[in-house]
Amino acid sequence: MSLQISNIMSLDDHVTKINLAKKNVKISIFEMAEAITNAVNQLENRQTELAYKLGMSKGTLSKWLSIGSSNSLISVKDLVPTSFDSLYQLSALDNQYQKYFGKEKGSKNFLKLFENRNITSSSQRKDINKYIKLYKNRINKKENIEVESLQEQKFNSEIKLKLLVKSRL
C-alpha cells in the first residue's frame, strides 16, 4: 500500500499567494493609470480615439487619468487600497483638497489621511466615502458661514445707512 503525498497548499500558503496577487494588481493599476496619463498628455485632443481603441468609455478613461495624474496618490501607492474604485475616489479627494486648500497644503492634508492611518491599504470604499462626505460638509459649512457673514454685513450696512439718513434729516 503506497501513500500518496498531497499537493494541497495550506491556508497560510493560499493567503500568501493571494496577497502577492493583490500587490501585483495594485502595481498594474498604477502602471496602467500612468501609461494612460502619459498617452493623454502626448496625444492632445485624442482622448475619445484613445478610449475607443482601448475599449473603454471616455468616463472610464477619465478615471484612469485622474488616478495617474494624482502625484499625491502615487507617492503613497504602497499604502492605498487595491480597488480601482477606491483609487479613483482617492484621486478625486486629492484633487478636491488641492482645489480648496491650494496645491501644497491640499496635498499635505491628503497625505495626512495616510500618515494618521485614517486610510490604509485595507480601507474600503465606504471608509473613503466618509472622508469625501466630511470634506463636502466642511466646504458647505464654510460656504454657509460666508453667506451668513455677507448677509449680516449687508444687514449692518443697511442699518448704518438708515441711521445716517435719519441723522441728516
CSV table of N, CA and C in Angstrom, one decimal:
chain,number,residue,atom,x,y,z
A,1,MET,N,0.8,-1.2,0.0
A,1,MET,CA,0.0,0.0,0.0
A,1,MET,C,0.9,1.2,0.0
A,2,SER,N,0.7,2.1,-1.0
A,2,SER,CA,1.6,3.3,-1.1
A,2,SER,C,0.8,4.5,-0.6
A,3,LEU,N,1.5,5.4,0.0
A,3,LEU,CA,0.8,6.6,0.5
A,3,LEU,C,1.0,7.7,-0.6
A,4,GLN,N,0.0,8.3,-0.9
A,4,GLN,CA,0.0,9.4,-1.9
A,4,GLN,C,0.3,10.7,-1.1
A,5,ILE,N,1.3,11.5,-1.6
A,5,ILE,CA,1.6,12.7,-0.9
A,5,ILE,C,0.7,13.8,-1.5
A,6,SER,N,0.0,14.5,-0.7
A,6,SER,CA,-0.9,15.5,-1.1
A,6,SER,C,-0.2,16.8,-1.6
A,7,ASN,N,-0.8,17.3,-2.7
A,7,ASN,CA,-0.3,18.5,-3.3
A,7,ASN,C,-1.1,19.7,-3.0
A,8,ILE,N,-1.7,19.7,-1.8
A,8,ILE,CA,-2.6,20.7,-1.3
A,8,ILE,C,-1.8,21.8,-0.5
A,9,MET,N,-2.1,23.0,-0.8
A,9,MET,CA,-1.5,24.1,-0.1
A,9,MET,C,-2.2,24.4,1.2
A,10,SER,N,-1.5,24.9,2.2
A,10,SER,CA,-2.1,25.2,3.5
A,10,SER,C,-2.8,26.6,3.3
A,11,LEU,N,-3.6,26.9,4.3
A,11,LEU,CA,-4.3,28.2,4.3
A,11,LEU,C,-3.4,29.3,4.2
A,12,ASP,N,-2.3,29.3,5.0
A,12,ASP,CA,-1.3,30.3,5.0
A,12,ASP,C,-0.6,30.5,3.6
A,13,ASP,N,-0.4,29.3,3.0
A,13,ASP,CA,0.2,29.4,1.6
A,13,ASP,C,-0.7,30.1,0.7
A,14,HIS,N,-2.0,29.8,0.8
A,14,HIS,CA,-3.0,30.4,-0.1
A,14,HIS,C,-3.1,31.9,0.2
A,15,VAL,N,-3.1,32.3,1.4
A,15,VAL,CA,-3.1,33.7,1.8
A,15,VAL,C,-1.9,34.5,1.3
A,16,THR,N,-0.7,33.9,1.4
A,16,THR,CA,0.5,34.5,0.9
A,16,THR,C,0.4,34.6,-0.6
A,17,LYS,N,-0.1,33.6,-1.3
A,17,LYS,CA,-0.2,33.7,-2.8
A,17,LYS,C,-1.2,34.8,-3.2
A,18,ILE,N,-2.4,34.8,-2.5
A,18,ILE,CA,-3.4,35.8,-2.8
A,18,ILE,C,-2.9,37.2,-2.6
A,19,ASN,N,-2.2,37.4,-1.4
A,19,ASN,CA,-1.7,38.8,-1.1
A,19,ASN,C,-0.7,39.2,-2.1
A,20,LEU,N,0.1,38.3,-2.6
A,20,LEU,CA,1.1,38.7,-3.7
A,20,LEU,C,0.3,39.1,-5.0
A,21,ALA,N,-0.7,38.3,-5.3
A,21,ALA,CA,-1.5,38.7,-6.5
A,21,ALA,C,-2.2,40.0,-6.3
A,22,LYS,N,-2.7,40.4,-5.1
A,22,LYS,CA,-3.3,41.7,-4.8
A,22,LYS,C,-2.2,42.8,-5.0
A,23,LYS,N,-1.0,42.5,-4.5
A,23,LYS,CA,0.0,43.5,-4.7
A,23,LYS,C,0.3,43.8,-6.2
A,24,ASN,N,0.3,42.7,-6.9
A,24,ASN,CA,0.6,42.8,-8.4
A,24,ASN,C,-0.5,43.5,-9.1
A,25,VAL,N,-1.8,43.3,-8.6
A,25,VAL,CA,-2.9,44.0,-9.2
A,25,VAL,C,-2.7,45.5,-9.0
A,26,LYS,N,-2.4,45.9,-7.8
A,26,LYS,CA,-2.2,47.3,-7.4
A,26,LYS,C,-1.1,47.9,-8.3
A,27,ILE,N,0.0,47.2,-8.4
A,27,ILE,CA,1.1,47.7,-9.2
A,27,ILE,C,0.6,47.9,-10.7
A,28,SER,N,-0.1,46.9,-11.2
A,28,SER,CA,-0.6,47.0,-12.5
A,28,SER,C,-1.6,48.2,-12.7
A,29,ILE,N,-2.5,48.4,-11.7
A,29,ILE,CA,-3.4,49.5,-11.9
A,29,ILE,C,-2.6,50.8,-12.0
A,30,PHE,N,-1.6,51.0,-11.2
A,30,PHE,CA,-0.8,52.3,-11.3
A,30,PHE,C,0.0,52.3,-12.6
A,31,GLU,N,0.5,51.2,-13.0
A,31,GLU,CA,1.2,51.2,-14.3
A,31,GLU,C,0.3,51.6,-15.4
A,32,MET,N,-0.9,51.1,-15.4
A,32,MET,CA,-1.9,51.4,-16.5
A,32,MET,C,-2.3,52.9,-16.4
A,33,ALA,N,-2.6,53.3,-15.2
A,33,ALA,CA,-3.0,54.7,-15.0
A,33,ALA,C,-1.9,55.7,-15.5
A,34,GLU,N,-0.7,55.4,-15.1
A,34,GLU,CA,0.4,56.2,-15.6
A,34,GLU,C,0.6,56.2,-17.1
A,35,ALA,N,0.4,55.0,-17.7
A,35,ALA,CA,0.6,54.8,-19.1
A,35,ALA,C,-0.6,55.6,-19.8
A,36,ILE,N,-1.8,55.6,-19.3
A,36,ILE,CA,-2.9,56.3,-19.9
A,36,ILE,C,-2.6,57.8,-19.8
A,37,THR,N,-2.2,58.2,-18.6
A,37,THR,CA,-1.9,59.6,-18.4
A,37,THR,C,-0.8,60.1,-19.3
A,38,ASN,N,0.2,59.4,-19.5
A,38,ASN,CA,1.3,59.7,-20.5
A,38,ASN,C,0.7,59.8,-21.9
A,39,ALA,N,-0.1,58.9,-22.3
A,39,ALA,CA,-0.7,58.9,-23.6
A,39,ALA,C,-1.6,60.1,-23.8
A,40,VAL,N,-2.4,60.4,-22.9
A,40,VAL,CA,-3.3,61.6,-23.0
A,40,VAL,C,-2.5,62.9,-23.1
A,41,ASN,N,-1.4,63.0,-22.3
A,41,ASN,CA,-0.6,64.1,-22.3
A,41,ASN,C,0.1,64.3,-23.6
A,42,GLN,N,0.5,63.2,-24.3
A,42,GLN,CA,1.2,63.3,-25.5
A,42,GLN,C,0.3,63.4,-26.7
A,43,LEU,N,-0.9,62.8,-26.7
A,43,LEU,CA,-1.8,62.7,-27.8
A,43,LEU,C,-2.9,63.8,-27.5
A,44,GLU,N,-2.6,65.0,-27.7
A,44,GLU,CA,-3.5,66.1,-27.4
A,44,GLU,C,-4.8,65.9,-28.2
A,45,ASN,N,-5.9,66.2,-27.5
A,45,ASN,CA,-7.3,66.1,-28.2
A,45,ASN,C,-7.6,64.8,-28.8
A,46,ARG,N,-7.0,63.7,-28.4
A,46,ARG,CA,-7.4,62.4,-29.0
A,46,ARG,C,-7.9,61.4,-27.9
A,47,GLN,N,-8.4,61.9,-26.8
A,47,GLN,CA,-8.9,61.1,-25.7
A,47,GLN,C,-10.0,60.1,-26.2
A,48,THR,N,-10.9,60.7,-27.0
A,48,THR,CA,-12.0,59.8,-27.5
A,48,THR,C,-11.5,58.7,-28.3
A,49,GLU,N,-10.6,58.9,-29.2
A,49,GLU,CA,-10.0,57.9,-30.0
A,49,GLU,C,-9.2,56.9,-29.2
A,50,LEU,N,-8.5,57.4,-28.2
A,50,LEU,CA,-7.7,56.5,-27.3
A,50,LEU,C,-8.7,55.6,-26.5
A,51,ALA,N,-9.7,56.2,-26.0
A,51,ALA,CA,-10.7,55.4,-25.2
A,51,ALA,C,-11.3,54.3,-26.1
A,52,TYR,N,-11.6,54.7,-27.3
A,52,TYR,CA,-12.2,53.7,-28.3
A,52,TYR,C,-11.3,52.6,-28.5
A,53,LYS,N,-10.0,52.9,-28.8
A,53,LYS,CA,-9.0,51.9,-29.1
A,53,LYS,C,-8.7,51.0,-27.9
A,54,LEU,N,-8.9,51.5,-26.7
A,54,LEU,CA,-8.6,50.7,-25.5
A,54,LEU,C,-9.9,50.0,-25.1
A,55,GLY,N,-11.0,50.2,-25.8
A,55,GLY,CA,-12.3,49.5,-25.5
A,55,GLY,C,-12.9,50.0,-24.2
A,56,MET,N,-12.8,51.3,-23.9
A,56,MET,CA,-13.4,51.8,-22.7
A,56,MET,C,-14.1,53.1,-23.0
A,57,SER,N,-15.0,53.5,-22.1
A,57,SER,CA,-15.8,54.8,-22.3
A,57,SER,C,-14.8,55.9,-22.0
A,58,LYS,N,-15.2,57.1,-22.4
A,58,LYS,CA,-14.5,58.4,-22.1
A,58,LYS,C,-14.5,58.6,-20.6
A,59,GLY,N,-15.6,58.2,-19.9
A,59,GLY,CA,-15.7,58.3,-18.4
A,59,GLY,C,-14.7,57.4,-17.7
A,60,THR,N,-14.5,56.2,-18.2
A,60,THR,CA,-13.6,55.3,-17.6
A,60,THR,C,-12.2,55.8,-17.9
A,61,LEU,N,-11.9,56.2,-19.1
A,61,LEU,CA,-10.6,56.8,-19.4
A,61,LEU,C,-10.2,58.0,-18.5
A,62,SER,N,-11.2,58.8,-18.2
A,62,SER,CA,-11.0,59.9,-17.3
A,62,SER,C,-10.7,59.5,-15.9
A,63,LYS,N,-11.3,58.4,-15.4
A,63,LYS,CA,-11.0,57.9,-14.1
A,63,LYS,C,-9.5,57.4,-14.0
A,64,TRP,N,-9.1,56.7,-15.1
A,64,TRP,CA,-7.7,56.2,-15.1
A,64,TRP,C,-6.8,57.4,-15.1
A,65,LEU,N,-7.2,58.5,-15.9
A,65,LEU,CA,-6.4,59.7,-16.0
A,65,LEU,C,-6.3,60.4,-14.6
A,66,SER,N,-7.4,60.4,-13.9
A,66,SER,CA,-7.4,61.0,-12.6
A,66,SER,C,-6.4,60.3,-11.6
A,67,ILE,N,-6.4,59.0,-11.7
A,67,ILE,CA,-5.5,58.2,-10.8
A,67,ILE,C,-4.1,58.5,-11.2
A,68,GLY,N,-3.8,58.4,-12.5
A,68,GLY,CA,-2.4,58.6,-13.0
A,68,GLY,C,-1.9,60.0,-12.9
A,69,SER,N,-2.8,61.0,-12.7
A,69,SER,CA,-2.4,62.4,-12.5
A,69,SER,C,-2.3,62.8,-11.1
A,70,SER,N,-2.6,62.0,-10.2
A,70,SER,CA,-2.6,62.3,-8.8
A,70,SER,C,-1.2,62.0,-8.2
A,71,ASN,N,-0.3,63.0,-8.2
A,71,ASN,CA,1.0,62.8,-7.7
A,71,ASN,C,1.0,62.4,-6.2
A,72,SER,N,0.1,63.0,-5.4
A,72,SER,CA,0.0,62.6,-4.0
A,72,SER,C,-0.4,61.2,-3.8
A,73,LEU,N,-1.3,60.7,-4.6
A,73,LEU,CA,-1.8,59.3,-4.5
A,73,LEU,C,-0.6,58.4,-4.9
A,74,ILE,N,0.0,58.7,-6.0
A,74,ILE,CA,1.1,57.9,-6.5
A,74,ILE,C,2.3,57.8,-5.4
A,75,SER,N,2.5,58.9,-4.7
A,75,SER,CA,3.5,58.9,-3.7
A,75,SER,C,3.3,58.0,-2.5
A,76,VAL,N,2.0,57.6,-2.3
A,76,VAL,CA,1.7,56.7,-1.2
A,76,VAL,C,1.0,55.4,-1.8
A,77,LYS,N,1.4,55.0,-3.0
A,77,LYS,CA,0.8,53.8,-3.6
A,77,LYS,C,0.9,52.5,-2.8
A,78,ASP,N,1.9,52.4,-2.0
A,78,ASP,CA,2.1,51.2,-1.2
A,78,ASP,C,1.1,51.2,0.0
A,79,LEU,N,0.5,52.3,0.3
A,79,LEU,CA,-0.4,52.4,1.4
A,79,LEU,C,-1.9,52.4,1.1
A,80,VAL,N,-2.2,52.4,-0.2
A,80,VAL,CA,-3.6,52.6,-0.7
A,80,VAL,C,-4.2,51.3,-0.9
A,81,PRO,N,-5.6,51.3,-0.9
A,81,PRO,CA,-6.3,50.0,-1.2
A,81,PRO,C,-6.1,49.6,-2.7
A,82,THR,N,-6.4,48.4,-3.0
A,82,THR,CA,-6.2,47.8,-4.3
A,82,THR,C,-7.4,48.1,-5.3
A,83,SER,N,-8.5,48.4,-4.8
A,83,SER,CA,-9.7,48.6,-5.6
A,83,SER,C,-9.6,49.8,-6.5
A,84,PHE,N,-9.9,49.6,-7.8
A,84,PHE,CA,-9.9,50.7,-8.8
A,84,PHE,C,-10.8,51.8,-8.4
A,85,ASP,N,-12.0,51.5,-7.9
A,85,ASP,CA,-13.0,52.5,-7.5
A,85,ASP,C,-12.4,53.3,-6.3
A,86,SER,N,-11.8,52.6,-5.4
A,86,SER,CA,-11.3,53.3,-4.2
A,86,SER,C,-10.1,54.3,-4.6
A,87,LEU,N,-9.3,53.8,-5.6
A,87,LEU,CA,-8.2,54.6,-6.0
A,87,LEU,C,-8.7,55.9,-6.8
A,88,TYR,N,-9.8,55.7,-7.6
A,88,TYR,CA,-10.4,56.8,-8.3
A,88,TYR,C,-11.0,57.8,-7.2
A,89,GLN,N,-11.7,57.3,-6.2
A,89,GLN,CA,-12.2,58.2,-5.2
A,89,GLN,C,-11.1,58.9,-4.5
A,90,LEU,N,-10.0,58.3,-4.2
A,90,LEU,CA,-8.9,58.9,-3.5
A,90,LEU,C,-8.3,60.0,-4.4
A,91,SER,N,-8.2,59.7,-5.7
A,91,SER,CA,-7.6,60.7,-6.6
A,91,SER,C,-8.6,61.9,-6.7
A,92,ALA,N,-9.9,61.7,-6.7
A,92,ALA,CA,-10.8,62.8,-6.7
A,92,ALA,C,-10.8,63.6,-5.4
A,93,LEU,N,-10.6,62.9,-4.3
A,93,LEU,CA,-10.5,63.6,-3.0
A,93,LEU,C,-9.2,64.4,-2.9
A,94,ASP,N,-8.1,63.9,-3.4
A,94,ASP,CA,-6.9,64.7,-3.5
A,94,ASP,C,-7.1,65.9,-4.4
A,95,ASN,N,-7.7,65.8,-5.5
A,95,ASN,CA,-8.0,66.9,-6.4
A,95,ASN,C,-8.9,68.0,-5.7
A,96,GLN,N,-9.9,67.5,-4.9
A,96,GLN,CA,-10.7,68.5,-4.2
A,96,GLN,C,-10.0,69.2,-3.1
A,97,TYR,N,-9.1,68.5,-2.4
A,97,TYR,CA,-8.3,69.1,-1.4
A,97,TYR,C,-7.4,70.2,-2.0
A,98,GLN,N,-6.8,69.8,-3.1
A,98,GLN,CA,-5.9,70.8,-3.8
A,98,GLN,C,-6.6,72.0,-4.3
A,99,LYS,N,-7.8,71.8,-4.8
A,99,LYS,CA,-8.6,73.0,-5.2
A,99,LYS,C,-9.0,73.9,-4.1
A,100,TYR,N,-9.3,73.3,-2.9
A,100,TYR,CA,-9.8,74.0,-1.8
A,100,TYR,C,-8.7,74.7,-1.0
A,101,PHE,N,-7.6,73.9,-0.7
A,101,PHE,CA,-6.5,74.4,0.2
A,101,PHE,C,-5.4,74.9,-0.6
A,102,GLY,N,-5.3,74.7,-1.9
A,102,GLY,CA,-4.1,75.0,-2.7
A,102,GLY,C,-3.3,73.8,-2.9
A,103,LYS,N,-2.5,73.8,-3.9
A,103,LYS,CA,-1.8,72.5,-4.3
A,103,LYS,C,-0.9,72.0,-3.1
A,104,GLU,N,-0.1,72.8,-2.5
A,104,GLU,CA,0.8,72.3,-1.5
A,104,GLU,C,0.1,71.9,-0.2
A,105,LYS,N,-0.8,72.8,0.3
A,105,LYS,CA,-1.5,72.5,1.6
A,105,LYS,C,-2.5,71.3,1.3
A,106,GLY,N,-3.1,71.3,0.2
A,106,GLY,CA,-4.1,70.3,-0.1
A,106,GLY,C,-3.4,68.9,-0.2
A,107,SER,N,-2.3,68.9,-0.8
A,107,SER,CA,-1.5,67.6,-0.9
A,107,SER,C,-1.1,67.2,0.6
A,108,LYS,N,-0.7,68.1,1.4
A,108,LYS,CA,-0.3,67.8,2.8
A,108,LYS,C,-1.4,67.2,3.5
A,109,ASN,N,-2.6,67.9,3.4
A,109,ASN,CA,-3.8,67.4,4.1
A,109,ASN,C,-4.2,66.0,3.6
A,110,PHE,N,-4.1,65.8,2.3
A,110,PHE,CA,-4.4,64.5,1.8
A,110,PHE,C,-3.5,63.4,2.3
A,111,LEU,N,-2.2,63.7,2.3
A,111,LEU,CA,-1.2,62.7,2.8
A,111,LEU,C,-1.4,62.4,4.3
A,112,LYS,N,-1.9,63.4,5.1
A,112,LYS,CA,-2.1,63.2,6.5
A,112,LYS,C,-3.1,62.0,6.7
A,113,LEU,N,-4.1,61.8,5.8
A,113,LEU,CA,-5.0,60.7,5.9
A,113,LEU,C,-4.3,59.4,6.0
A,114,PHE,N,-3.2,59.3,5.3
A,114,PHE,CA,-2.4,58.0,5.3
A,114,PHE,C,-1.4,58.0,6.5
A,115,GLU,N,-0.8,59.2,6.8
A,115,GLU,CA,0.1,59.2,7.9
A,115,GLU,C,-0.6,58.9,9.2
A,116,ASN,N,-1.8,59.4,9.4
A,116,ASN,CA,-2.6,59.2,10.6
A,116,ASN,C,-3.3,57.8,10.5
A,117,ARG,N,-3.1,57.1,9.5
A,117,ARG,CA,-3.7,55.8,9.2
A,117,ARG,C,-5.3,55.9,9.2
A,118,ASN,N,-5.8,57.0,8.8
A,118,ASN,CA,-7.2,57.1,8.6
A,118,ASN,C,-7.6,56.3,7.4
A,119,ILE,N,-6.8,56.3,6.4
A,119,ILE,CA,-6.9,55.4,5.2
A,119,ILE,C,-5.7,54.5,5.1
A,120,THR,N,-6.0,53.2,4.9
A,120,THR,CA,-4.9,52.2,4.8
A,120,THR,C,-5.2,51.4,3.6
A,121,SER,N,-4.3,50.4,3.4
A,121,SER,CA,-4.4,49.5,2.3
A,121,SER,C,-5.7,48.6,2.4
A,122,SER,N,-6.2,48.5,3.6
A,122,SER,CA,-7.4,47.7,3.8
A,122,SER,C,-8.7,48.5,3.9
A,123,SER,N,-8.6,49.8,3.7
A,123,SER,CA,-9.8,50.7,3.7
A,123,SER,C,-10.7,50.3,2.5
A,124,GLN,N,-12.0,50.4,2.8
A,124,GLN,CA,-12.9,50.1,1.8
A,124,GLN,C,-13.6,51.3,1.2
A,125,ARG,N,-14.4,51.2,0.2
A,125,ARG,CA,-15.0,52.3,-0.5
A,125,ARG,C,-15.8,53.2,0.5
A,126,LYS,N,-16.5,52.5,1.5
A,126,LYS,CA,-17.3,53.2,2.4
A,126,LYS,C,-16.4,54.1,3.4
A,127,ASP,N,-15.2,53.6,3.7
A,127,ASP,CA,-14.3,54.4,4.5
A,127,ASP,C,-13.9,55.7,3.8
A,128,ILE,N,-13.6,55.5,2.5
A,128,ILE,CA,-13.2,56.7,1.7
A,128,ILE,C,-14.3,57.6,1.5
A,129,ASN,N,-15.5,57.1,1.3
A,129,ASN,CA,-16.7,57.9,1.2
A,129,ASN,C,-16.9,58.8,2.4
A,130,LYS,N,-16.6,58.3,3.6
A,130,LYS,CA,-16.7,59.0,4.8
A,130,LYS,C,-15.9,60.3,4.8
A,131,TYR,N,-14.7,60.2,4.3
A,131,TYR,CA,-13.8,61.4,4.2
A,131,TYR,C,-14.2,62.3,3.1
A,132,ILE,N,-14.8,61.8,2.0
A,132,ILE,CA,-15.4,62.7,1.0
A,132,ILE,C,-16.5,63.5,1.5
A,133,LYS,N,-17.4,62.8,2.3
A,133,LYS,CA,-18.5,63.5,2.9
A,133,LYS,C,-18.1,64.5,3.9
A,134,LEU,N,-17.1,64.2,4.8
A,134,LEU,CA,-16.6,65.1,5.7
A,134,LEU,C,-16.0,66.4,5.0
A,135,TYR,N,-15.3,66.2,3.9
A,135,TYR,CA,-14.8,67.3,3.2
A,135,TYR,C,-15.9,68.1,2.6
A,136,LYS,N,-16.9,67.5,2.0
A,136,LYS,CA,-18.0,68.2,1.4
A,136,LYS,C,-18.8,69.0,2.5
A,137,ASN,N,-19.0,68.4,3.7
A,137,ASN,CA,-19.6,69.1,4.8
A,137,ASN,C,-18.9,70.3,5.2
A,138,ARG,N,-17.5,70.1,5.3
A,138,ARG,CA,-16.7,71.3,5.7
A,138,ARG,C,-16.8,72.4,4.7
A,139,ILE,N,-16.8,72.1,3.4
A,139,ILE,CA,-17.0,73.1,2.4
A,139,ILE,C,-18.3,73.8,2.5
A,140,ASN,N,-19.4,73.0,2.7
A,140,ASN,CA,-20.8,73.5,2.8
A,140,ASN,C,-20.9,74.4,4.0
A,141,LYS,N,-20.3,74.0,5.1
A,141,LYS,CA,-20.4,74.8,6.3
A,141,LYS,C,-19.7,76.1,6.1
A,142,LYS,N,-18.5,76.1,5.5
A,142,LYS,CA,-17.7,77.3,5.3
A,142,LYS,C,-18.5,78.2,4.3
A,143,GLU,N,-19.1,77.7,3.3
A,143,GLU,CA,-19.9,78.5,2.4
A,143,GLU,C,-21.1,79.1,3.1
A,144,ASN,N,-21.8,78.3,3.9
A,144,ASN,CA,-22.9,78.8,4.7
A,144,ASN,C,-22.5,79.9,5.6
A,145,ILE,N,-21.4,79.7,6.3
A,145,ILE,CA,-20.8,80.8,7.2
A,145,ILE,C,-20.5,82.0,6.4
A,146,GLU,N,-19.9,81.9,5.2
A,146,GLU,CA,-19.6,83.0,4.4
A,146,GLU,C,-20.8,83.7,3.9
A,147,VAL,N,-21.9,83.0,3.5
A,147,VAL,CA,-23.1,83.6,3.1
A,147,VAL,C,-23.8,84.3,4.3
A,148,GLU,N,-23.8,83.7,5.4
A,148,GLU,CA,-24.4,84.3,6.6
A,148,GLU,C,-23.6,85.6,7.0
A,149,SER,N,-22.3,85.5,6.9
A,149,SER,CA,-21.5,86.7,7.2
A,149,SER,C,-21.8,87.8,6.2
A,150,LEU,N,-21.9,87.5,4.9
A,150,LEU,CA,-22.3,88.5,3.9
A,150,LEU,C,-23.6,89.1,4.2
A,151,GLN,N,-24.6,88.3,4.6
A,151,GLN,CA,-26.0,88.7,4.9
A,151,GLN,C,-25.9,89.6,6.1
A,152,GLU,N,-25.1,89.2,7.1
A,152,GLU,CA,-25.0,90.0,8.3
A,152,GLU,C,-24.4,91.4,8.0
A,153,GLN,N,-23.3,91.4,7.2
A,153,GLN,CA,-22.7,92.6,6.8
A,153,GLN,C,-23.7,93.5,6.0
A,154,LYS,N,-24.4,92.9,5.1
A,154,LYS,CA,-25.4,93.7,4.4
A,154,LYS,C,-26.5,94.3,5.3
A,155,PHE,N,-26.9,93.5,6.3
A,155,PHE,CA,-27.9,94.0,7.2
A,155,PHE,C,-27.4,95.1,8.0
A,156,ASN,N,-26.1,95.0,8.5
A,156,ASN,CA,-25.5,96.0,9.3
A,156,ASN,C,-25.3,97.3,8.5
A,157,SER,N,-24.9,97.1,7.2
A,157,SER,CA,-24.8,98.3,6.4
A,157,SER,C,-26.1,99.0,6.1
A,158,GLU,N,-27.1,98.2,6.0
A,158,GLU,CA,-28.5,98.9,5.8
A,158,GLU,C,-28.9,99.6,7.1
A,159,ILE,N,-28.6,99.1,8.2
A,159,ILE,CA,-28.9,99.8,9.5
A,159,ILE,C,-28.1,101.1,9.6
A,160,LYS,N,-26.8,101.0,9.3
A,160,LYS,CA,-25.9,102.2,9.3
A,160,LYS,C,-26.4,103.2,8.3
A,161,LEU,N,-26.8,102.8,7.1
A,161,LEU,CA,-27.3,103.7,6.1
A,161,LEU,C,-28.6,104.4,6.6
A,162,LYS,N,-29.5,103.6,7.2
A,162,LYS,CA,-30.8,104.2,7.8
A,162,LYS,C,-30.5,105.2,8.9
A,163,LEU,N,-29.5,104.9,9.7
A,163,LEU,CA,-29.1,105.8,10.8
A,163,LEU,C,-28.5,107.1,10.3
A,164,LEU,N,-27.7,106.9,9.2
A,164,LEU,CA,-27.0,108.0,8.6
A,164,LEU,C,-28.1,108.9,7.9
A,165,VAL,N,-29.0,108.3,7.3
A,165,VAL,CA,-30.1,109.1,6.6
A,165,VAL,C,-30.9,109.8,7.6
A,166,LYS,N,-31.3,109.2,8.7
A,166,LYS,CA,-32.1,109.8,9.8
A,166,LYS,C,-31.4,110.9,10.5
A,167,SER,N,-30.1,110.8,10.7
A,167,SER,CA,-29.3,111.8,11.4
A,167,SER,C,-29.2,113.0,10.5
A,168,ARG,N,-29.3,112.9,9.2
A,168,ARG,CA,-29.1,114.1,8.4
A,168,ARG,C,-30.4,114.8,8.1
A,169,LEU,N,-31.5,114.2,8.5
A,169,LEU,CA,-32.8,114.8,8.3
A,169,LEU,C,-33.1,115.9,9.2
